[in-house]
Amino acid sequence: MFNTSVIELSPSALKNNLRFIRKRMRKGQRLCSVIKGNAYGHGFSDYIRMSIDLGVDYFGVHAADEAYRMMNSINGREIDVFIMGAVEKDAVEWAVENSIEFAVFDFCRMEEAVTAARKTGRKAKVHIEIETGMGRTGFEYRQLPELIDFLRKHENEIIFQGLFTHYAGAESQANHFRIVQQIEDFKQTLDFFALHQLKPVYHHTACSAVLLNYPNAPGNMVRVGILQYGFWPNKETHIRYYGERVNSPDLLRRIIKWKTEVMAVKEVKKGSFIGYGTSFLAHHNMKLAILPVGYSHGYSRNLSNVGSVLINGKIAPVVGTVNMNSLTVDITHAGEVNKGDEVVLIGKQRKKEITVGSFSEQSNQLNYEMLTRLPLHIPRLITE
Ligand SMILES: *Cc1c(COP(=O)(O)O)cnc(C)c1O
């Protein structure tokens, strides 16, 4: 292989996770699959293809560039796309022209949507974002009357496709008072629009943590990201969901497996330092394997002397510092290891597993961050 590592994706794991998610959705709710950040690092085109095959027909991305990339990987299949965050000037016109739905959180973009609709002769499908307490983007209450007038005046240019908000950390009990307030505020906003005979096609508030922790949060659509990929939003949500069954088998399955091959094997004598500097001293005679993956491939330098990989179904700890393009592991207790043997960086090998959870805890990265740092250029392969 030309590349030093590959990422395998499992459609059967995705099927399992989608079933888990759909079971937790209320009747009449539509799933918008959130795939920002290169499908949380899994890789756009393969992940989208697997999802479409499993019946997903609505995708949420962060920005127009992601929507653009995704439109190029769907081969004209009938799906809906929603840009949840940034879409500016030229991109607005492109979005309107291609019937791509997008978030609007100020009058400036609302005007741009109208202009684009006039120019292209197509209506703009906008999702109006409401500021309910996240302190990020969204229209404020005092702006609602003006917004309602605007929508009325521009019925020929604007389709009121959605009304939404985003919660400020529904994965932690500590934020409960904020979430409850946000739910109330959102309901009032929805009522206010209804009072003026304006009803969005979709109203939506839930992300993964909300789906689990606040199953009754308002919405006829949910925007789910991390759960699809087989990860819990955080440890607290996992424990809260399982309660005392926390040690039972996980209901979610990881889609991703990241693997490489042994580049070289060597022996070192007791008393030698390994790698750059003096961070690891061999306390006994050791056998080592050198792997062609380093921090430039997304294997964090924080995993120096801390991380581990799987070889021969056995755990092989990282020794010394992770380099830019390589790392060294201790295979003294891993049986016979040869150049070219499979090495699992994330995922299962025989009975053992390296989870992103353990991996990211070791390197102080969140699941979300570690995944999205997996570089674009590592090839993705769909398995079973
Ligand atoms: C990322 C994102 C989501 C999905 O969040 P998860 O925690 O991964 O489910 C939902 N809504 C918005 C606006 C987002 O930016």
JSON list of C-alpha atoms and ligand atoms in Angstrom, two decimals, residues 34 36 40 84 166 207-208 223-226 368, ligand 1:
[
{"chain": "A", "resi": 34, "resn": "VAL", "atom": "CA", "xyz": [-24.90, 15.44, 11.21]},
{"chain": "A", "resi": 36, "resn": "LYS", "atom": "CA", "xyz": [-19.75, 18.11, 9.73]},
{"chain": "A", "resi": 40, "resn": "TYR", "atom": "CA", "xyz": [-16.54, 13.34, 12.37]},
{"chain": "A", "resi": 84, "resn": "MET", "atom": "CA", "xyz": [-26.30, 24.57, 10.08]},
{"chain": "A", "resi": 166, "resn": "HIS", "atom": "CA", "xyz": [-28.90, 24.60, 19.98]},
{"chain": "A", "resi": 207, "resn": "CYS", "atom": "CA", "xyz": [-28.48, 16.76, 19.29]},
{"chain": "A", "resi": 208, "resn": "SER", "atom": "CA", "xyz": [-27.26, 13.36, 20.53]},
{"chain": "A", "resi": 223, "resn": "ARG", "atom": "CA", "xyz": [-29.88, 16.58, 14.46]},
{"chain": "A", "resi": 224, "resn": "VAL", "atom": "CA", "xyz": [-27.76, 13.63, 15.53]},
{"chain": "A", "resi": 225, "resn": "GLY", "atom": "CA", "xyz": [-24.00, 13.41, 15.15]},
{"chain": "A", "resi": 226, "resn": "ILE", "atom": "CA", "xyz": [-21.77, 11.50, 17.53]},
{"chain": "A", "resi": 368, "resn": "TYR", "atom": "CA", "xyz": [-15.16, 14.62, 18.90]},
{"chain": "B", "resi": 1, "resn": "LIG", "atom": "C1", "xyz": [-22.67, 19.34, 15.81]},
{"chain": "B", "resi": 1, "resn": "LIG", "atom": "C2", "xyz": [-24.08, 19.74, 15.94]},
{"chain": "B", "resi": 1, "resn": "LIG", "atom": "C3", "xyz": [-25.07, 18.78, 16.24]},
{"chain": "B", "resi": 1, "resn": "LIG", "atom": "C4", "xyz": [-24.75, 17.32, 16.53]},
{"chain": "B", "resi": 1, "resn": "LIG", "atom": "O1", "xyz": [-24.15, 17.16, 17.79]},
{"chain": "B", "resi": 1, "resn": "LIG", "atom": "P1", "xyz": [-23.86, 15.71, 18.40]},
{"chain": "B", "resi": 1, "resn": "LIG", "atom": "O2", "xyz": [-23.52, 15.98, 19.82]},
{"chain": "B", "resi": 1, "resn": "LIG", "atom": "O3", "xyz": [-22.69, 15.15, 17.67]},
{"chain": "B", "resi": 1, "resn": "LIG", "atom": "O4", "xyz": [-25.08, 14.89, 18.21]},
{"chain": "B", "resi": 1, "resn": "LIG", "atom": "C5", "xyz": [-26.38, 19.22, 16.27]},
{"chain": "B", "resi": 1, "resn": "LIG", "atom": "N1", "xyz": [-26.70, 20.51, 16.03]},
{"chain": "B", "resi": 1, "resn": "LIG", "atom": "C6", "xyz": [-25.78, 21.45, 15.74]},
{"chain": "B", "resi": 1, "resn": "LIG", "atom": "C7", "xyz": [-26.21, 22.84, 15.48]},
{"chain": "B", "resi": 1, "resn": "LIG", "atom": "C8", "xyz": [-24.45, 21.09, 15.70]},
{"chain": "B", "resi": 1, "resn": "LIG", "atom": "O5", "xyz": [-23.53, 22.04, 15.42]}
]
